[in-house]
Amino acid sequence: MKSAEPLADEHFRDELSNVDRDGKRLFIFPKKPKGKYYDYRTWFSWFLMALMFSGPFLKFEGKPLLLLNVLERKFIIFGMVFWPQDLNLFAVLMLSFVLFIVLFTVLFGRVWCGWACPQTIFMEMLFRKVEYLIDGDYQKQKKLKEQNWNGEKIFKRGLKHTTFWILSFLIANTFLGYIIGIDELKLLVVDGPMAHMGKFASLLIFTTVFYFVFAHLRELVCIFICPYGRLQGLMLDKNSMVVAYDFVRGEPRGKIKKHEEEAPKGDCIDCKLCVHVCPTGIDIRNGTQLECINCTACIDACDEVMVKIDKPKGLVRFASLNNINEGTKLGLNLRNGAYGIVLALLFGVFLYMLITRKQIETTLLRTPGMLYQKQEEGKISNLYSIEFVNKTFKELPIELKLIEPKGEIRLVDGQSIMVHKETVGKSSFFLVINANEVKRVSTPVVVEVWSDGKLIETMNSKFNGPIFSAHKDSEEEHEKDKVDHDKDKK
Ligand code: SF4
Ligand code: SF4
């Protein structure tokens, strides 16, 4: 069995494919990819782009399906409104999401980057295609870059960068649509930029950033800027499924020479097509590298070569290092199965939290700084504040029912409670009970919150009564009451 150590240029881990020895950037001109995986990616990308561009227009019950308004701290995900009060839920979801990403990467490598990341999708399926259309394939692009400025170069550069700018403007509009909502964005179009200078400035800034990213930064985003890309080295192990070169089968590599008796060679004919198509400019034959975004362009390129030289496809394929070393195929093993179960559980928890999430949050507090009030006919009362966060898109009439102790609820303003949609509603009420119902200094209170005949929440609080009128069962209870009383005062 051959070694699993790096195979080719021993300096490849000390150098970057897109930086020369003086530290100057080398612009990458990848060869136009074609093949089975590229077709799959193209279809999948069109599907995702259709979702992405139509997203701001999709509504549910008159509200956007997805709104990420970070400025007003308002988030709508699949029609559900998330408030700052949902921070705990959000934190748990984020933790689950991060764990999900880590496990997914351990299992499947950087598949997200090559197949679903908006950066790759826009770059490879929009901007790169425009570039191939205007400038031609990689050799023509190189030639155009090197040639002096003339009519052809000015025309092509002008056309390409104008198209890039228009595409960036479209993406920026979509991006802004997710932040402020499509209705606000329409106002910008209808009223004109002068009436919404802030939004218009944001639109221009986003457009410029996207243009700079897709026209100039390109693979630098995946290699240097994206934190997920930088962390993936920590997440991968020898069982992770990645785009990999089968060095056991491919080495020793060498060009095919006719009419020549040679020592037996591996299947790699050193044509370097896998390198030419790589959008990050690496040689996958050197092993798994941070720069690889698992775009599979090298698989397509190598498969085409293998067909031509009458060898089996898959010299470059999805495989783990252990698969290649041991000559096994990708399959389910204990580790993958266990991680898969954890992923499914996480997804289940995520769904459960979403489905069982409360649409109305209620907070009940005995008004601080007040003890109790003596009322007529030997009754006593406590004053309470109650707050409702209505996360729904409809007005909610609220009814309070006192479950424990016996008594009545008197709203301070005497009106019924109505909480308007997507707002925080507040109210105050007196809880009035007979003095002889007060068994302790601090009597437990249970209040049910109802709306439209549905029980929304059961709230607990305490009722403070006069310490000397309370019936004491024992000295012990008296002491406990005192402690409760002191706590309440604090
Ligand atoms: S090595 Fe292959 S899969 Fe990785 S980025 Fe380059 S072409 Fe894509
Ligand atoms: S495309 Fe295949 S045969 Fe050609 S250099 Fe790459 S691995 Fe070797």
PDB file of C-alpha atoms in Angstrom, residues 250-428:
ATOM      1  CA  GLY A 250      -2.890   7.813  -9.961  1.00  0.00           C
ATOM      2  CA  GLU A 251       0.785   7.658  -8.944  1.00  0.00           C
ATOM      3  CA  PRO A 252       3.399   7.627 -10.257  1.00  0.00           C
ATOM      4  CA  ARG A 253       1.965  10.133 -12.668  1.00  0.00           C
ATOM      5  CA  GLY A 254       3.414  10.708 -16.111  1.00  0.00           C
ATOM      6  CA  LYS A 255       2.562  11.789 -19.614  1.00  0.00           C
ATOM      7  CA  ILE A 256       1.614   9.169 -22.178  1.00  0.00           C
ATOM      8  CA  LYS A 257       4.369   8.764 -24.731  1.00  0.00           C
ATOM      9  CA  LYS A 258       3.732   6.707 -27.832  1.00  0.00           C
ATOM     10  CA  HIS A 259       6.178   4.044 -29.062  1.00  0.00           C
ATOM     11  CA  GLU A 260       8.107   4.099 -25.834  1.00  0.00           C
ATOM     12  CA  GLU A 261       8.777   1.262 -23.448  1.00  0.00           C
ATOM     13  CA  GLU A 262       8.387   2.688 -20.001  1.00  0.00           C
ATOM     14  CA  ALA A 263       8.109   1.661 -16.409  1.00  0.00           C
ATOM     15  CA  PRO A 264       4.490   1.109 -15.383  1.00  0.00           C
ATOM     16  CA  LYS A 265       2.738   4.371 -14.520  1.00  0.00           C
ATOM     17  CA  GLY A 266      -0.307   5.314 -12.496  1.00  0.00           C
ATOM     18  CA  ASP A 267      -3.506   6.516 -14.135  1.00  0.00           C
ATOM     19  CA  CYS A 268      -2.700  10.229 -13.864  1.00  0.00           C
ATOM     20  CA  ILE A 269      -1.302  11.425 -17.170  1.00  0.00           C
ATOM     21  CA  ASP A 270      -0.261  14.765 -15.678  1.00  0.00           C
ATOM     22  CA  CYS A 271      -2.405  16.726 -18.142  1.00  0.00           C
ATOM     23  CA  LYS A 272      -3.123  19.322 -15.408  1.00  0.00           C
ATOM     24  CA  LEU A 273      -6.701  19.805 -16.570  1.00  0.00           C
ATOM     25  CA  CYS A 274      -7.833  19.413 -12.959  1.00  0.00           C
ATOM     26  CA  VAL A 275      -5.594  22.380 -12.080  1.00  0.00           C
ATOM     27  CA  HIS A 276      -6.732  24.516 -15.025  1.00  0.00           C
ATOM     28  CA  VAL A 277     -10.418  24.276 -14.088  1.00  0.00           C
ATOM     29  CA  CYS A 278      -9.894  25.000 -10.397  1.00  0.00           C
ATOM     30  CA  PRO A 279     -11.425  28.379  -9.410  1.00  0.00           C
ATOM     31  CA  THR A 280      -9.021  28.657  -6.471  1.00  0.00           C
ATOM     32  CA  GLY A 281      -6.014  27.667  -8.561  1.00  0.00           C
ATOM     33  CA  ILE A 282      -4.873  24.664  -6.528  1.00  0.00           C
ATOM     34  CA  ASP A 283      -3.635  21.241  -7.559  1.00  0.00           C
ATOM     35  CA  ILE A 284      -5.940  18.706  -5.901  1.00  0.00           C
ATOM     36  CA  ARG A 285      -3.254  16.057  -6.424  1.00  0.00           C
ATOM     37  CA  ASN A 286      -1.361  17.616  -3.512  1.00  0.00           C
ATOM     38  CA  GLY A 287      -4.089  16.440  -1.148  1.00  0.00           C
ATOM     39  CA  THR A 288      -6.874  18.207   0.743  1.00  0.00           C
ATOM     40  CA  GLN A 289      -6.173  21.915   0.995  1.00  0.00           C
ATOM     41  CA  LEU A 290      -7.804  24.828   2.747  1.00  0.00           C
ATOM     42  CA  GLU A 291      -8.474  26.514  -0.604  1.00  0.00           C
ATOM     43  CA  CYS A 292     -10.601  23.650  -1.962  1.00  0.00           C
ATOM     44  CA  ILE A 293     -14.282  24.576  -1.954  1.00  0.00           C
ATOM     45  CA  ASN A 294     -15.438  21.124  -3.168  1.00  0.00           C
ATOM     46  CA  CYS A 295     -16.845  22.599  -6.354  1.00  0.00           C
ATOM     47  CA  THR A 296     -16.163  19.301  -8.209  1.00  0.00           C
ATOM     48  CA  ALA A 297     -14.891  21.022 -11.382  1.00  0.00           C
ATOM     49  CA  CYS A 298     -11.726  18.903 -11.151  1.00  0.00           C
ATOM     50  CA  ILE A 299     -13.796  15.694 -10.946  1.00  0.00           C
ATOM     51  CA  ASP A 300     -15.528  16.569 -14.220  1.00  0.00           C
ATOM     52  CA  ALA A 301     -12.237  17.507 -15.884  1.00  0.00           C
ATOM     53  CA  CYS A 302     -10.461  14.328 -14.822  1.00  0.00           C
ATOM     54  CA  ASP A 303     -13.417  12.058 -15.665  1.00  0.00           C
ATOM     55  CA  GLU A 304     -13.347  13.433 -19.201  1.00  0.00           C
ATOM     56  CA  VAL A 305      -9.643  12.591 -19.453  1.00  0.00           C
ATOM     57  CA  MET A 306     -10.168   9.100 -18.047  1.00  0.00           C
ATOM     58  CA  VAL A 307     -12.848   8.385 -20.663  1.00  0.00           C
ATOM     59  CA  LYS A 308     -10.471   9.525 -23.409  1.00  0.00           C
ATOM     60  CA  ILE A 309      -7.625   7.293 -22.251  1.00  0.00           C
ATOM     61  CA  ASP A 310      -9.986   4.403 -21.598  1.00  0.00           C
ATOM     62  CA  LYS A 311      -9.554   4.221 -17.833  1.00  0.00           C
ATOM     63  CA  PRO A 312     -12.276   4.071 -15.197  1.00  0.00           C
ATOM     64  CA  LYS A 313     -13.681   7.412 -14.046  1.00  0.00           C
ATOM     65  CA  GLY A 314     -13.151   8.589 -10.479  1.00  0.00           C
ATOM     66  CA  LEU A 315      -9.414   9.206 -10.263  1.00  0.00           C
ATOM     67  CA  VAL A 316     -10.555  12.461  -8.669  1.00  0.00           C
ATOM     68  CA  ARG A 317     -13.791  11.862  -6.787  1.00  0.00           C
ATOM     69  CA  PHE A 318     -15.647  12.269  -3.521  1.00  0.00           C
ATOM     70  CA  ALA A 319     -13.736  10.101  -1.056  1.00  0.00           C
ATOM     71  CA  SER A 320     -12.111  10.173   2.357  1.00  0.00           C
ATOM     72  CA  LEU A 321      -8.381   9.763   2.887  1.00  0.00           C
ATOM     73  CA  ASN A 322      -9.042   6.423   4.590  1.00  0.00           C
ATOM     74  CA  ASN A 323     -11.150   5.276   1.611  1.00  0.00           C
ATOM     75  CA  ILE A 324      -8.232   5.951  -0.711  1.00  0.00           C
ATOM     76  CA  ASN A 325      -5.610   4.417   1.558  1.00  0.00           C
ATOM     77  CA  GLU A 326      -7.636   1.268   2.174  1.00  0.00           C
ATOM     78  CA  GLY A 327      -9.133   1.026  -1.311  1.00  0.00           C
ATOM     79  CA  THR A 328     -12.701   1.076   0.081  1.00  0.00           C
ATOM     80  CA  LYS A 329     -15.729   2.949  -1.198  1.00  0.00           C
ATOM     81  CA  LEU A 330     -17.615   5.667   0.623  1.00  0.00           C
ATOM     82  CA  GLY A 331     -20.212   4.043   2.786  1.00  0.00           C
ATOM     83  CA  LEU A 332     -21.925   4.149   6.120  1.00  0.00           C
ATOM     84  CA  ASN A 333     -19.658   3.420   9.062  1.00  0.00           C
ATOM     85  CA  LEU A 334     -20.290   3.664  12.791  1.00  0.00           C
ATOM     86  CA  ARG A 335     -18.902   7.184  13.043  1.00  0.00           C
ATOM     87  CA  ASN A 336     -20.905   8.515  10.110  1.00  0.00           C
ATOM     88  CA  GLY A 337     -24.048   6.811  11.411  1.00  0.00           C
ATOM     89  CA  ALA A 338     -23.575   8.285  14.905  1.00  0.00           C
ATOM     90  CA  TYR A 339     -22.953  11.789  13.528  1.00  0.00           C
ATOM     91  CA  GLY A 340     -25.962  11.399  11.247  1.00  0.00           C
ATOM     92  CA  ILE A 341     -28.155  10.520  14.231  1.00  0.00           C
ATOM     93  CA  VAL A 342     -26.864  13.548  16.155  1.00  0.00           C
ATOM     94  CA  LEU A 343     -27.594  15.742  13.119  1.00  0.00           C
ATOM     95  CA  ALA A 344     -31.121  14.340  12.830  1.00  0.00           C
ATOM     96  CA  LEU A 345     -31.676  14.923  16.568  1.00  0.00           C
ATOM     97  CA  LEU A 346     -30.464  18.505  16.289  1.00  0.00           C
ATOM     98  CA  PHE A 347     -32.751  19.087  13.377  1.00  0.00           C
ATOM     99  CA  GLY A 348     -35.599  17.571  15.412  1.00  0.00           C
ATOM    100  CA  VAL A 349     -34.850  19.890  18.369  1.00  0.00           C
ATOM    101  CA  PHE A 350     -34.706  22.832  15.981  1.00  0.00           C
ATOM    102  CA  LEU A 351     -38.123  21.960  14.518  1.00  0.00           C
ATOM    103  CA  TYR A 352     -39.637  21.295  17.936  1.00  0.00           C
ATOM    104  CA  MET A 353     -38.489  24.680  19.227  1.00  0.00           C
ATOM    105  CA  LEU A 354     -39.890  26.417  16.186  1.00  0.00           C
ATOM    106  CA  ILE A 355     -43.248  24.667  16.356  1.00  0.00           C
ATOM    107  CA  THR A 356     -43.743  25.044  20.112  1.00  0.00           C
ATOM    108  CA  ARG A 357     -42.535  28.622  20.213  1.00  0.00           C
ATOM    109  CA  LYS A 358     -45.003  30.924  22.005  1.00  0.00           C
ATOM    110  CA  GLN A 359     -46.794  33.476  19.857  1.00  0.00           C
ATOM    111  CA  ILE A 360     -47.519  35.619  22.916  1.00  0.00           C
ATOM    112  CA  GLU A 361     -45.071  36.214  25.733  1.00  0.00           C
ATOM    113  CA  THR A 362     -46.550  37.318  29.048  1.00  0.00           C
ATOM    114  CA  THR A 363     -44.740  38.791  32.048  1.00  0.00           C
ATOM    115  CA  LEU A 364     -46.572  39.239  35.350  1.00  0.00           C
ATOM    116  CA  LEU A 365     -44.992  41.256  38.142  1.00  0.00           C
ATOM    117  CA  ARG A 366     -46.295  42.475  41.473  1.00  0.00           C
ATOM    118  CA  THR A 367     -45.693  46.210  41.324  1.00  0.00           C
ATOM    119  CA  PRO A 368     -42.376  46.755  43.065  1.00  0.00           C
ATOM    120  CA  GLY A 369     -42.152  48.993  46.117  1.00  0.00           C
ATOM    121  CA  MET A 370     -45.789  48.399  47.195  1.00  0.00           C
ATOM    122  CA  LEU A 371     -46.971  46.000  49.851  1.00  0.00           C
ATOM    123  CA  TYR A 372     -50.771  45.741  50.070  1.00  0.00           C
ATOM    124  CA  GLN A 373     -53.802  48.017  50.204  1.00  0.00           C
ATOM    125  CA  LYS A 374     -56.720  47.742  52.621  1.00  0.00           C
ATOM    126  CA  GLN A 375     -60.042  47.771  50.770  1.00  0.00           C
ATOM    127  CA  GLU A 376     -63.670  48.045  51.931  1.00  0.00           C
ATOM    128  CA  GLU A 377     -65.410  45.104  53.623  1.00  0.00           C
ATOM    129  CA  GLY A 378     -62.245  43.633  55.094  1.00  0.00           C
ATOM    130  CA  LYS A 379     -60.653  42.983  51.735  1.00  0.00           C
ATOM    131  CA  ILE A 380     -57.085  43.603  50.795  1.00  0.00           C
ATOM    132  CA  SER A 381     -55.455  44.039  47.411  1.00  0.00           C
ATOM    133  CA  ASN A 382     -52.100  43.945  45.608  1.00  0.00           C
ATOM    134  CA  LEU A 383     -51.241  45.856  42.473  1.00  0.00           C
ATOM    135  CA  TYR A 384     -49.756  43.935  39.503  1.00  0.00           C
ATOM    136  CA  SER A 385     -48.266  44.918  36.139  1.00  0.00           C
ATOM    137  CA  ILE A 386     -48.724  42.606  33.215  1.00  0.00           C
ATOM    138  CA  GLU A 387     -46.965  42.859  29.842  1.00  0.00           C
ATOM    139  CA  PHE A 388     -47.792  41.042  26.603  1.00  0.00           C
ATOM    140  CA  VAL A 389     -45.570  40.668  23.553  1.00  0.00           C
ATOM    141  CA  ASN A 390     -47.885  39.963  20.634  1.00  0.00           C
ATOM    142  CA  LYS A 391     -45.731  38.251  17.990  1.00  0.00           C
ATOM    143  CA  THR A 392     -48.681  37.539  15.701  1.00  0.00           C
ATOM    144  CA  PHE A 393     -50.053  39.620  12.854  1.00  0.00           C
ATOM    145  CA  LYS A 394     -53.503  40.048  14.470  1.00  0.00           C
ATOM    146  CA  GLU A 395     -55.006  41.983  17.380  1.00  0.00           C
ATOM    147  CA  LEU A 396     -55.549  39.886  20.470  1.00  0.00           C
ATOM    148  CA  PRO A 397     -58.268  40.488  23.078  1.00  0.00           C
ATOM    149  CA  ILE A 398     -56.958  39.315  26.440  1.00  0.00           C
ATOM    150  CA  GLU A 399     -58.923  37.935  29.350  1.00  0.00           C
ATOM    151  CA  LEU A 400     -57.387  37.246  32.771  1.00  0.00           C
ATOM    152  CA  LYS A 401     -58.801  34.518  35.014  1.00  0.00           C
ATOM    153  CA  LEU A 402     -57.823  34.207  38.646  1.00  0.00           C
ATOM    154  CA  ILE A 403     -57.339  30.560  39.566  1.00  0.00           C
ATOM    155  CA  GLU A 404     -55.765  30.878  42.986  1.00  0.00           C
ATOM    156  CA  PRO A 405     -56.542  32.235  45.633  1.00  0.00           C
ATOM    157  CA  LYS A 406     -60.266  33.084  45.673  1.00  0.00           C
ATOM    158  CA  GLY A 407     -60.806  36.719  44.764  1.00  0.00           C
ATOM    159  CA  GLU A 408     -61.247  39.034  41.820  1.00  0.00           C
ATOM    160  CA  ILE A 409     -59.160  40.904  39.254  1.00  0.00           C
ATOM    161  CA  ARG A 410     -59.925  44.617  38.810  1.00  0.00           C
ATOM    162  CA  LEU A 411     -58.241  46.274  35.843  1.00  0.00           C
ATOM    163  CA  VAL A 412     -56.879  49.683  36.784  1.00  0.00           C
ATOM    164  CA  ASP A 413     -58.393  51.513  33.821  1.00  0.00           C
ATOM    165  CA  GLY A 414     -61.530  49.379  33.936  1.00  0.00           C
ATOM    166  CA  GLN A 415     -61.196  48.606  30.227  1.00  0.00           C
ATOM    167  CA  SER A 416     -60.688  45.224  28.619  1.00  0.00           C
ATOM    168  CA  ILE A 417     -57.168  44.419  27.406  1.00  0.00           C
ATOM    169  CA  MET A 418     -56.465  44.516  23.667  1.00  0.00           C
ATOM    170  CA  VAL A 419     -52.924  43.912  22.400  1.00  0.00           C
ATOM    171  CA  HIS A 420     -52.281  45.235  18.926  1.00  0.00           C
ATOM    172  CA  LYS A 421     -50.444  43.116  16.374  1.00  0.00           C
ATOM    173  CA  GLU A 422     -46.646  43.015  16.561  1.00  0.00           C
ATOM    174  CA  THR A 423     -46.583  45.251  19.635  1.00  0.00           C
ATOM    175  CA  VAL A 424     -45.894  45.102  23.330  1.00  0.00           C
ATOM    176  CA  GLY A 425     -49.058  45.728  25.385  1.00  0.00           C
ATOM    177  CA  LYS A 426     -49.092  46.699  29.074  1.00  0.00           C
ATOM    178  CA  SER A 427     -51.780  46.764  31.704  1.00  0.00           C
ATOM    179  CA  SER A 428     -52.178  46.920  35.487  1.00  0.00           C
TER     180      SER A 428
END
